[in-house]
Coordinates of C-alpha atoms and ligand atoms in Angstrom, one line a residue:
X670 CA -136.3 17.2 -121.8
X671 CA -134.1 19.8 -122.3
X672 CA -134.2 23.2 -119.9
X673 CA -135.9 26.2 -121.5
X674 CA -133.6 28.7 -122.7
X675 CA -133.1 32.2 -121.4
X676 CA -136.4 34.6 -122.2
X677 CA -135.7 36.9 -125.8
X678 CA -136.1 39.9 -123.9
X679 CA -133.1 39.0 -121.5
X680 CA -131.5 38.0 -125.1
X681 CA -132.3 41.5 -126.8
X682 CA -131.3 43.7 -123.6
X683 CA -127.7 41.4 -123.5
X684 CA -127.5 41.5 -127.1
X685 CA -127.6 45.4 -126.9
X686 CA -125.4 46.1 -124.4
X687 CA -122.1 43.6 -125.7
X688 CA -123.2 43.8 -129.0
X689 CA -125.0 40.6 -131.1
X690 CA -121.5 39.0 -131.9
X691 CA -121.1 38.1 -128.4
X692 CA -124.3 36.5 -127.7
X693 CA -124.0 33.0 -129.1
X694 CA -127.3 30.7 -129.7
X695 CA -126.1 28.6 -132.3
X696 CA -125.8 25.3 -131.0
X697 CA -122.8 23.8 -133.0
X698 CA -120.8 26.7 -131.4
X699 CA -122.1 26.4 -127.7
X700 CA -122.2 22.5 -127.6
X701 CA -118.5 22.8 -126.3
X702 CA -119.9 24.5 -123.2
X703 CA -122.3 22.2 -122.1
X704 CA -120.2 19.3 -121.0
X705 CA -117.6 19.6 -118.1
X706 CA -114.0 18.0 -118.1
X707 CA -114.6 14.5 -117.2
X708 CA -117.4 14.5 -119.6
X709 CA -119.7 13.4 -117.1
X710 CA -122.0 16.7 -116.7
X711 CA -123.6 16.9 -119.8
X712 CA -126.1 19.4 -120.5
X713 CA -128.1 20.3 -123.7
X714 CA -125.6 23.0 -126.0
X715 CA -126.5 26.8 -124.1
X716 CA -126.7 30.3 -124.6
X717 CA -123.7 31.6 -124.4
X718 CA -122.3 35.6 -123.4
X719 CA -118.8 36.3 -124.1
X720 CA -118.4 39.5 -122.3
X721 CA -115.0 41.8 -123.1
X722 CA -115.7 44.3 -120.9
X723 CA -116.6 44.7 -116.7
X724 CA -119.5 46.9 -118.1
X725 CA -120.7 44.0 -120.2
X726 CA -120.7 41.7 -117.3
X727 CA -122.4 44.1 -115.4
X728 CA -125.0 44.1 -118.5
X729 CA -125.1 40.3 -118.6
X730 CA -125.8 40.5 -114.0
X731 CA -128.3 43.1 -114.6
X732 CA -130.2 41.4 -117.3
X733 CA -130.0 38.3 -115.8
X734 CA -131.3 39.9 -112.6
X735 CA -134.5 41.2 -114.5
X736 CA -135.6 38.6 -116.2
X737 CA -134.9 35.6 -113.3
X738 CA -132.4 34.1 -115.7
X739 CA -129.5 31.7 -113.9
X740 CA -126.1 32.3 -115.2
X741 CA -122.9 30.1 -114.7
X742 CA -119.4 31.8 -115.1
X743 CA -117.2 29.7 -117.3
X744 CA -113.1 29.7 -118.4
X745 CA -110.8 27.3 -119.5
X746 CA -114.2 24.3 -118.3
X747 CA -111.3 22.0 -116.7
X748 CA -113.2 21.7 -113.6
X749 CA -113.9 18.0 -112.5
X750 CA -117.1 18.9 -110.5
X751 CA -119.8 19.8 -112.8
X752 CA -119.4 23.4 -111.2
X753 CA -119.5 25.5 -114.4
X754 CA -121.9 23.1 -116.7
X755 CA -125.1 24.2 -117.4
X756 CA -127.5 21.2 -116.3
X757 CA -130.5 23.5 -115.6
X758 CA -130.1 25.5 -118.7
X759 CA -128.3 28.7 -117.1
X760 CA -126.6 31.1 -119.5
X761 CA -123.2 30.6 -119.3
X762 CA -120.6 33.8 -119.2
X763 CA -117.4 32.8 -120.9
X764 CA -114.8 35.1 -119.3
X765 CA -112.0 34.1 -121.4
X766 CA -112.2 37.5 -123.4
X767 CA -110.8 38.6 -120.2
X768 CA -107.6 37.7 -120.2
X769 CA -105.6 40.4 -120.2
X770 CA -102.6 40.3 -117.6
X771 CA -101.6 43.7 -116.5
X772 CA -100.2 46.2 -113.9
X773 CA -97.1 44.3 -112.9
X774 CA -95.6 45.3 -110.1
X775 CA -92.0 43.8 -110.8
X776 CA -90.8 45.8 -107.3
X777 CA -93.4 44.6 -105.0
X778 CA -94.3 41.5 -106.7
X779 CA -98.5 41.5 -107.7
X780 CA -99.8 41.8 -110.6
X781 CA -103.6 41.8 -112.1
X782 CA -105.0 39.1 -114.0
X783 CA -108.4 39.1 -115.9
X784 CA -110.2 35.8 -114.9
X785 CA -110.1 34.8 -118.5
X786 CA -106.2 35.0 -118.0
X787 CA -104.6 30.8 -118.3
X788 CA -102.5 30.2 -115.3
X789 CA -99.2 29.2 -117.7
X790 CA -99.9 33.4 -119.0
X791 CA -99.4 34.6 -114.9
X792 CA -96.5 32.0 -114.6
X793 CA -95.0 33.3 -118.0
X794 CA -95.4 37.1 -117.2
X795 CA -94.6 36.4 -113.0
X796 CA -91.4 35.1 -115.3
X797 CA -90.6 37.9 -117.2
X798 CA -91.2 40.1 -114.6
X799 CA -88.4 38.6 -112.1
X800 CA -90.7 36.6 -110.2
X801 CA -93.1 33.3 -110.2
X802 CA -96.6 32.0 -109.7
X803 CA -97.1 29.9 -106.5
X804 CA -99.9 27.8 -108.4
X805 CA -99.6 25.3 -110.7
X806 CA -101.4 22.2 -111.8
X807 CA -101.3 20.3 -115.2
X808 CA -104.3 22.0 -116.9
X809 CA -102.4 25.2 -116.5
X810 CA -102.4 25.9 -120.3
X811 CA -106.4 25.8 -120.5
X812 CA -107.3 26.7 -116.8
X813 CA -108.0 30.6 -115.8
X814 CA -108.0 32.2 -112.9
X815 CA -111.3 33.2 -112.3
X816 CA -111.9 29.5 -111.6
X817 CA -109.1 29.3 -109.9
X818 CA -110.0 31.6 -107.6
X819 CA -113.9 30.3 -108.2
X820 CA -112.7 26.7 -106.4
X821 CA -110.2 28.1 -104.7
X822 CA -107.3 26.0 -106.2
X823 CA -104.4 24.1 -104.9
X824 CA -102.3 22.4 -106.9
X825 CA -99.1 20.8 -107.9
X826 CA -97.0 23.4 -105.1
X827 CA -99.6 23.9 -102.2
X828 CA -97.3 22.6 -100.0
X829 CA -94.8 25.5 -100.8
X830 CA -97.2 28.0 -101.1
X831 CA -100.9 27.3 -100.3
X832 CA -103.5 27.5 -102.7
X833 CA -105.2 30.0 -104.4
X834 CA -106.8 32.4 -101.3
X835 CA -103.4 32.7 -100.2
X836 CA -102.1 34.4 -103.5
X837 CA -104.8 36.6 -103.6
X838 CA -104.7 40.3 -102.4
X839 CA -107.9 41.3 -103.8
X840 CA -110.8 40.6 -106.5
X841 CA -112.5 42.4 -108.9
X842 CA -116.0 41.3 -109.0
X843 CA -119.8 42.3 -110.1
X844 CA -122.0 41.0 -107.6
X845 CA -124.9 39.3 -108.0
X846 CA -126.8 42.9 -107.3
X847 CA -125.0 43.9 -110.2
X848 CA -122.5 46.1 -108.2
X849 CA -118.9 45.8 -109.1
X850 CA -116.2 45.8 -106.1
X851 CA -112.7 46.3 -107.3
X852 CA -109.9 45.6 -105.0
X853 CA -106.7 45.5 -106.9
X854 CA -104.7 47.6 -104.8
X855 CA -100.7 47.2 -105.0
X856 CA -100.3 47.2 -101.5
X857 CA -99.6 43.7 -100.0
X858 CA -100.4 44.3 -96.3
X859 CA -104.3 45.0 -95.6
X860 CA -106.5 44.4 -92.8
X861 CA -108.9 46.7 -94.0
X862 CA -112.2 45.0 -93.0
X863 CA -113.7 42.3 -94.8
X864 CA -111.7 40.4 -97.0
X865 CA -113.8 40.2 -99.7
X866 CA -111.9 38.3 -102.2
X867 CA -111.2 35.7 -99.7
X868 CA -114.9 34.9 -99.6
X869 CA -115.3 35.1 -103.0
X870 CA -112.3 32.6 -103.8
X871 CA -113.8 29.2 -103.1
X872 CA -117.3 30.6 -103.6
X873 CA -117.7 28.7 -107.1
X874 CA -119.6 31.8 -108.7
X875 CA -122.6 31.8 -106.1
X876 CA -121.6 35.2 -104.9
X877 CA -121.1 37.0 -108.2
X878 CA -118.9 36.8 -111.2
X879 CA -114.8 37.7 -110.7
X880 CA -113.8 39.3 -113.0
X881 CA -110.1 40.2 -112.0
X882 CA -107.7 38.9 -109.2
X883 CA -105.0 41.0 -108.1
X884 CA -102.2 38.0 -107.5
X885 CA -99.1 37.9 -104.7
X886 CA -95.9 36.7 -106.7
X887 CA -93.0 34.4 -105.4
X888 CA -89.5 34.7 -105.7
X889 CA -88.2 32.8 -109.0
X890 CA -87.3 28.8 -107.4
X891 CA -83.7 28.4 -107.2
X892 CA -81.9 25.1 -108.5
X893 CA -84.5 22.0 -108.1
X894 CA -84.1 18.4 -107.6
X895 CA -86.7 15.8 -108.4
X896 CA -87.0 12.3 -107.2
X897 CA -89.2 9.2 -107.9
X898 CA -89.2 7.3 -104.9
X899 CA -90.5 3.3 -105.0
X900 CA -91.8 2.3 -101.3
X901 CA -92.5 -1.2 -100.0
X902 CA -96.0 -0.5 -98.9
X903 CA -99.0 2.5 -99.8
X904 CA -98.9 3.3 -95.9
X905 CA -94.5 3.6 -96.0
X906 CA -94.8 5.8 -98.5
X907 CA -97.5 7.9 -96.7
X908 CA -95.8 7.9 -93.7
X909 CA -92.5 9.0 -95.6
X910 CA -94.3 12.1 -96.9
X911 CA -95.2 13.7 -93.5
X912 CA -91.4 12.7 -92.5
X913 CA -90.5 14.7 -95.9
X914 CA -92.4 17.5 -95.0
X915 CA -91.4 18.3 -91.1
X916 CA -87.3 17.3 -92.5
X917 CA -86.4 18.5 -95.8
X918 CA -85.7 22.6 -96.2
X919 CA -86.9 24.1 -99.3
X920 CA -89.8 20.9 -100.2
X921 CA -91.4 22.3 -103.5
X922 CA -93.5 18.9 -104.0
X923 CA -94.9 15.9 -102.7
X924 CA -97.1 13.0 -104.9
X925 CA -98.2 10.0 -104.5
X926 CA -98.7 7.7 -107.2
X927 CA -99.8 4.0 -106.9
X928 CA -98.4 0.9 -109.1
X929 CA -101.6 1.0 -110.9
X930 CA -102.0 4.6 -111.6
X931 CA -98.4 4.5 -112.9
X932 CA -99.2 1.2 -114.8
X933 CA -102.2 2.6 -116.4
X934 CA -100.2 5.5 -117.7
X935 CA -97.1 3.9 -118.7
X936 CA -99.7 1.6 -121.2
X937 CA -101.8 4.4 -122.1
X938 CA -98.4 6.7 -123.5
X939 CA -96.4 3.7 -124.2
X940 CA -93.7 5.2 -121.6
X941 CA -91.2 2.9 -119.8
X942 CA -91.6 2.1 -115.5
X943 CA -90.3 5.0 -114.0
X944 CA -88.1 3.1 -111.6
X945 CA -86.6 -0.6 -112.5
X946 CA -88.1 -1.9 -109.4
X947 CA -91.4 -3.0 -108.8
X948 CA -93.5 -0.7 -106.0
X949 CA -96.6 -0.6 -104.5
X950 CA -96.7 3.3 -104.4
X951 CA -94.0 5.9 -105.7
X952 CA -94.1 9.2 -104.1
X953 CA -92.2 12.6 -106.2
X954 CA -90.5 14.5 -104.2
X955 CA -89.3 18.1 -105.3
X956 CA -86.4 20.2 -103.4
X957 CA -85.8 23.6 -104.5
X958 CA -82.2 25.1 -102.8
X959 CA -79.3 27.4 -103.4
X960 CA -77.0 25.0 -102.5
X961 CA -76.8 21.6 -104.2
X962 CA -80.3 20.4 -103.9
X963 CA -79.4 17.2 -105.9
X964 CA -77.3 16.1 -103.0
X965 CA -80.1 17.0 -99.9
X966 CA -82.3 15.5 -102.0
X967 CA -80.7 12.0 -101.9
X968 CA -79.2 12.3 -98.3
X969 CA -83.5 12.5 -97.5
X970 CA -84.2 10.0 -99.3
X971 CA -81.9 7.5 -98.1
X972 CA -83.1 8.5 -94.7
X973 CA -86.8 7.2 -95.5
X974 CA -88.1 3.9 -93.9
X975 CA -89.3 1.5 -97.0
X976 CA -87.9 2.4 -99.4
X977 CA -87.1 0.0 -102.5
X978 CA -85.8 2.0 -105.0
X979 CA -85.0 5.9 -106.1
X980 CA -84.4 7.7 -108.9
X981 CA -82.9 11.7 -108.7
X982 CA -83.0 14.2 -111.8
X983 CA -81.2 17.7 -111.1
X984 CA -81.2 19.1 -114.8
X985 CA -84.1 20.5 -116.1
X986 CA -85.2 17.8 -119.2
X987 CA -84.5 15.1 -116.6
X988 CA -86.7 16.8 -114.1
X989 CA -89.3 16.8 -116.5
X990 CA -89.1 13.5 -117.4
X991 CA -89.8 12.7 -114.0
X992 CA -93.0 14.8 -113.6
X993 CA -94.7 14.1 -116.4
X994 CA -95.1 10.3 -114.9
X995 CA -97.2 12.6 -112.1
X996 CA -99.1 14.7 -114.6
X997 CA -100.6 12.4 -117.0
X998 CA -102.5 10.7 -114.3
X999 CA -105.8 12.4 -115.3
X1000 CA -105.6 12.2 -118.8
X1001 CA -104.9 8.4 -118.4
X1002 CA -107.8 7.8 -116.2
X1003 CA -110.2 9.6 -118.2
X1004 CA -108.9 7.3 -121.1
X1005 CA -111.5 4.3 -119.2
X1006 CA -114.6 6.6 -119.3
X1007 CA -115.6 9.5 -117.3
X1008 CA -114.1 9.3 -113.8
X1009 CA -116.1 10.4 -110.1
X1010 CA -113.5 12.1 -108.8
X1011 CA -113.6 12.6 -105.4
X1012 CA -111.2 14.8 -104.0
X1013 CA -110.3 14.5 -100.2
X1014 CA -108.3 15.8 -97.0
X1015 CA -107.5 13.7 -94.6
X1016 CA -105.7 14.6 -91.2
X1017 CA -102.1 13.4 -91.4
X1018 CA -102.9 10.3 -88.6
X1019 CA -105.8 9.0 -91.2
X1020 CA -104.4 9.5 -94.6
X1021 CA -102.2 6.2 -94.6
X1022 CA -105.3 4.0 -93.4
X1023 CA -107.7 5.8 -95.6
X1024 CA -105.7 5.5 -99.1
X1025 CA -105.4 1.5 -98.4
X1026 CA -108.7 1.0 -97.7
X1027 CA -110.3 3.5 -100.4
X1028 CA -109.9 0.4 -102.9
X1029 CA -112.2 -1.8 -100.7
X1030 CA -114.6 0.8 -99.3
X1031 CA -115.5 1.6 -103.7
X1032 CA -115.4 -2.4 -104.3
X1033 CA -117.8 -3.1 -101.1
X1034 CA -120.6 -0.9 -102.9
X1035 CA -119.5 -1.2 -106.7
X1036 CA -117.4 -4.3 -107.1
X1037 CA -116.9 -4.0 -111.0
X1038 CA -115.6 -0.3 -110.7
X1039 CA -112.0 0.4 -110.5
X1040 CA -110.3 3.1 -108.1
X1041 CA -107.4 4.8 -108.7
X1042 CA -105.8 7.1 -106.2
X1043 CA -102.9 9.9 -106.2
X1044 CA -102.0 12.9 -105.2
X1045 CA -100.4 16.1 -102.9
X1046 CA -99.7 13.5 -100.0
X1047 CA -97.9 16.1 -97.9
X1048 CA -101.1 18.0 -97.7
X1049 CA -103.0 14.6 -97.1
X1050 CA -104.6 15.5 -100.1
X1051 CA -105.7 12.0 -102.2
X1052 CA -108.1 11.9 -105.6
X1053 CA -109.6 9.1 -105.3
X1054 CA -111.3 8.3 -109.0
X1055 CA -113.3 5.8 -109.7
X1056 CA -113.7 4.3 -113.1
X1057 CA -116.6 2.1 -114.4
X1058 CA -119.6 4.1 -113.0
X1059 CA -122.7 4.8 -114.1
X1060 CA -122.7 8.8 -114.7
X1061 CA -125.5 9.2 -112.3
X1062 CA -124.3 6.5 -109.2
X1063 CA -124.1 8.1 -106.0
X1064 CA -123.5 5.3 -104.4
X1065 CA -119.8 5.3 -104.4
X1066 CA -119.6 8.8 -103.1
X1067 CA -122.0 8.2 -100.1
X1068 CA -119.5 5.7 -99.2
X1069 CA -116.6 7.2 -99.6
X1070 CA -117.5 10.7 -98.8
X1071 CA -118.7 9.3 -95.8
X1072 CA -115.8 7.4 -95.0
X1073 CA -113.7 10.4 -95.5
X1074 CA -116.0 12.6 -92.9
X1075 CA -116.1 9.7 -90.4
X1076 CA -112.0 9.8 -90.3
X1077 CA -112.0 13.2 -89.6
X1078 CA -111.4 14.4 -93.5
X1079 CA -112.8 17.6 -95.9
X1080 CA -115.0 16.0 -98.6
X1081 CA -113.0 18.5 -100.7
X1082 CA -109.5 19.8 -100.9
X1083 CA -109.3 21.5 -103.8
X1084 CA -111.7 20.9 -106.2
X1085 CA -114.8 22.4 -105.2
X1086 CA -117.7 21.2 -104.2
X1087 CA -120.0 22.2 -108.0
X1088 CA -122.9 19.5 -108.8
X1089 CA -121.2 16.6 -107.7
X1090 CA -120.6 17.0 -103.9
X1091 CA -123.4 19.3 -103.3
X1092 CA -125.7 16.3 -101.4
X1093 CA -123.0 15.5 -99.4
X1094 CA -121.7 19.8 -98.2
X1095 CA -123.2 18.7 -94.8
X1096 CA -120.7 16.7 -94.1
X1097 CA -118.3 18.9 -94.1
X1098 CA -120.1 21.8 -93.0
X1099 CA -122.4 22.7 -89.5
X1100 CA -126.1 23.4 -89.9
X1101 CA -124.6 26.8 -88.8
X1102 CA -121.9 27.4 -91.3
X1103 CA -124.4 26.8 -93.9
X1104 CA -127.1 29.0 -92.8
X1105 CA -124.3 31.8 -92.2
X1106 CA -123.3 30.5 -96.3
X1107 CA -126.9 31.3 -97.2
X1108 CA -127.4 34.4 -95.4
X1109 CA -124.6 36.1 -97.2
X1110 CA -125.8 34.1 -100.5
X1111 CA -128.7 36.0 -99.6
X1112 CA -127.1 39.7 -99.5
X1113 CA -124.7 39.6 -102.3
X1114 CA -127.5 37.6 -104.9
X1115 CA -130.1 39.2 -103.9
X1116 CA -132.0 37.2 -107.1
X1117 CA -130.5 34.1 -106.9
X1118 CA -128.8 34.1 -110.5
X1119 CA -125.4 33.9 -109.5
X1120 CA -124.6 29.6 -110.4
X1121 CA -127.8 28.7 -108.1
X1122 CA -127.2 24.5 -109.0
X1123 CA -123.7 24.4 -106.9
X1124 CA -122.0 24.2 -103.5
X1125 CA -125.3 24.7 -101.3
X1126 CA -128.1 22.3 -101.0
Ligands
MLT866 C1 -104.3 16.8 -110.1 O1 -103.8 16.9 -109.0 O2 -103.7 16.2 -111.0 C2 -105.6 17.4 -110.3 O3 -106.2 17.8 -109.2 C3 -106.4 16.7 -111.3 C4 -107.1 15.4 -110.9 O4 -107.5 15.2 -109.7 O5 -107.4 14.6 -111.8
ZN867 ZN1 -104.8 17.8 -107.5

């Protein structure tokens, strides 16, 4: 049965304040809204608020506050959680009218970004502004900063430059009191108290709804090098990674990729193997350098223990070539159905041991199911996905969620932890932690509005 919809007087008050164009009821418009990424969140088509202004979100809080109506902040919807899908019929608040990027400091290197911003529009104007973005993933075209900063996102480059938090220098945000606290200062040094937008970065919308992140730039890369690297074994070419990351200067990038992951995709896009030689797992390697990083690139590599085969690309189209082998991984997955994605840390001494056996802890519970795992491996960061499950199975991620904990891991690394993880938070946090989660839940939304279906049981 499908959740009741928001009541008409929380419509009329919301339709009043933005204006009846940016209320939208009609199903064939909202249906887009209701389903996440992966396709396996599905929820009936919702009411949706398009906000263009801070004062209409504050509106839409307010409102929402009033009547008891749940509302889930939504951008670009590439999240592979189920944190921004409606399932209980919230009101979803589509920030992407916010997306203007402004206030760029090309001296000091910040600038503001409305949470309805795309990544690729911060890279492009960090770009034309002297400077670059420190986060990047594939969805960067569709993806938005407010869930960026929502999951607290890591990326393609975490290894270079962190994830999300630690680009972050301040939020703009209306509570879920309906307060707004605006920190977009240009300073980059601040120990003023609380940082706020650090709570509210990784906070999947429970807190309130960002509305603007004020963002730390990088200095533009210099000259990069990109290699595909073929090892004898998945554990080698673990092991290489951490031996990549404590030796080579300048390491922009570290993935792994298994034969079977890079099989699937070379079928699905028709592409040639990457490397001539056969390999169990592949890892990319970036080096970014002043000085010749082609050459430190292949001295590296040819230090490595296991390794069967190597390809290096210095020029840009070449590079790319490379990459894209890296980056159509989800794309090609989601080709066999809607994927579980779990999305886990490991410490470095468990990562090796935990990507072999990930395979056989999935077939032990769900034999006909197929598992495909990548990812940052320098941050011992895998995805493990698993194909061939039934949307609702929770089997698999008791098992492997469980086998991630028992080794010492984070049941999420940079996902979040939205709908699909929420069971399982206590894994990865104390009875304490969570309570001390709730008790600011508590102060900041005050109502219980503010994406009530995610991140805490
Ligand atoms: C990636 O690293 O490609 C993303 O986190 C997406 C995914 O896990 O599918
Ligand atoms: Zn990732």
């Amino acid at each position: 049965m499908a959740a009741p919809g928001p009541p008409p007087p929380f419509l009329a008050e919301v339709r009043a304040a933005l204006g009846p164009h940016r209320v939208v009821t009609d199903p064939a418009r909202t249906a887009s809204h209701a389903v996440d990424w992966t396709g396996r969140f599905r929820a009936s088509p919702p009411v949706v608020v398009r906000p263009a202004t801070v004062d209409d979100v504050v509106a839409v809080v307010v409102a929402a506050g009033a009547h008891g109506v749940a509302l889930v902040p939504q951008g670009g919807n590439t999240g592979l959680v189920g944190g921004a899908t409606p399932l209980d019929g919230e009101v979803v608040v589509d920030l992407r009218p916010l997306h203007e990027v402004r206030d760029v400091d090309e001296l000091g290197g910040q600038l503001t970004a409305g949470a309805g911003a795309p990544i690729a529009a911060v890279q492009e104007a960090a770009r034309r502004a002297g400077w670059a973005y420190g986060v990047d993933w594939a969805a960067r075209d569709t993806a938005t900063v407010g869930g960026s900063v929502g999951t607290d996102a890591g990326g393609l480059r975490f290894v270079r430059h962190g994830s999300t938090r630690r680009q972050l220098l301040g939020v703009e945000a209306v509570l879920g009191t309906g307060e707004v606290i605006s920190h977009l200062a240009r300073v980059e040094k601040d120990n003023t108290g609380y940082d706020l937008g650090g709570l509210l970065c990784g906070s999947e919308g429970t807190l309130g709804v960002v509305t603007a992140a004020r963002l730390r730039l990088v200095p533009p890369r210099p000259d990069a090098a990109v290699a595909l690297v073929g090892f004898a074994s998945v554990a080698a070419a673990v092991d290489a990674a951490w031996a990549v990351r404590r030796g080579i200067g300048g390491l922009e990038a570290v993935e792994l990729m298994t034969a079977a992951g890079l099989e699937l995709v070379c079928t699905v896009r028709s592409w040639p193997a990457p490397l001539p030689t056969p390999a169990p797992a592949v890892l990319l390697v970036e080096v970014a350098s002043a000085a010749d990083p082609g050459s430190v690139l292949a001295e590296a590599v040819a230090g490595l223990d296991g390794v069967v085969d190597a390809a290096v690309a210095t020029d840009g189209p070449r590079r790319a070539g490379l990459w894209r082998y890296r980056e159509a991984h989800t794309d090609a997955i989601a080709t066999l159905g809607a994927p579980h994605k779990f999305d886990v840390t490991l410490p470095a001494t468990e990562l090796a041991g935990f990507v072999v056996d990930a395979p056989g802890i999935v077939a032990a519970v769900a034999p006909r199911a197929r598992t495909w795992c990548f990812g940052h491996a320098a941050d011992g960061n895998v995805h493990v996905n698993v194909t061939g499950l039934a949307a609702d199975d929770e089997v698999v991620a008791e098992a492997v969620l469980g086998a991630v904990a028992e080794r010492g891991g984070s049941i999420s690394a940079e996902h979040g932890i939205g709908r699909a993880k929420r069971r399982w938070v206590h894994l990865a946090r104390t009875p304490a932690e969570l309570a001390a989660m709730r008790a600011v839940k508590g102060a900041l939304d005050p109502h219980g509005i503010c994406n009530p279906g995610v991140l805490l049981p």
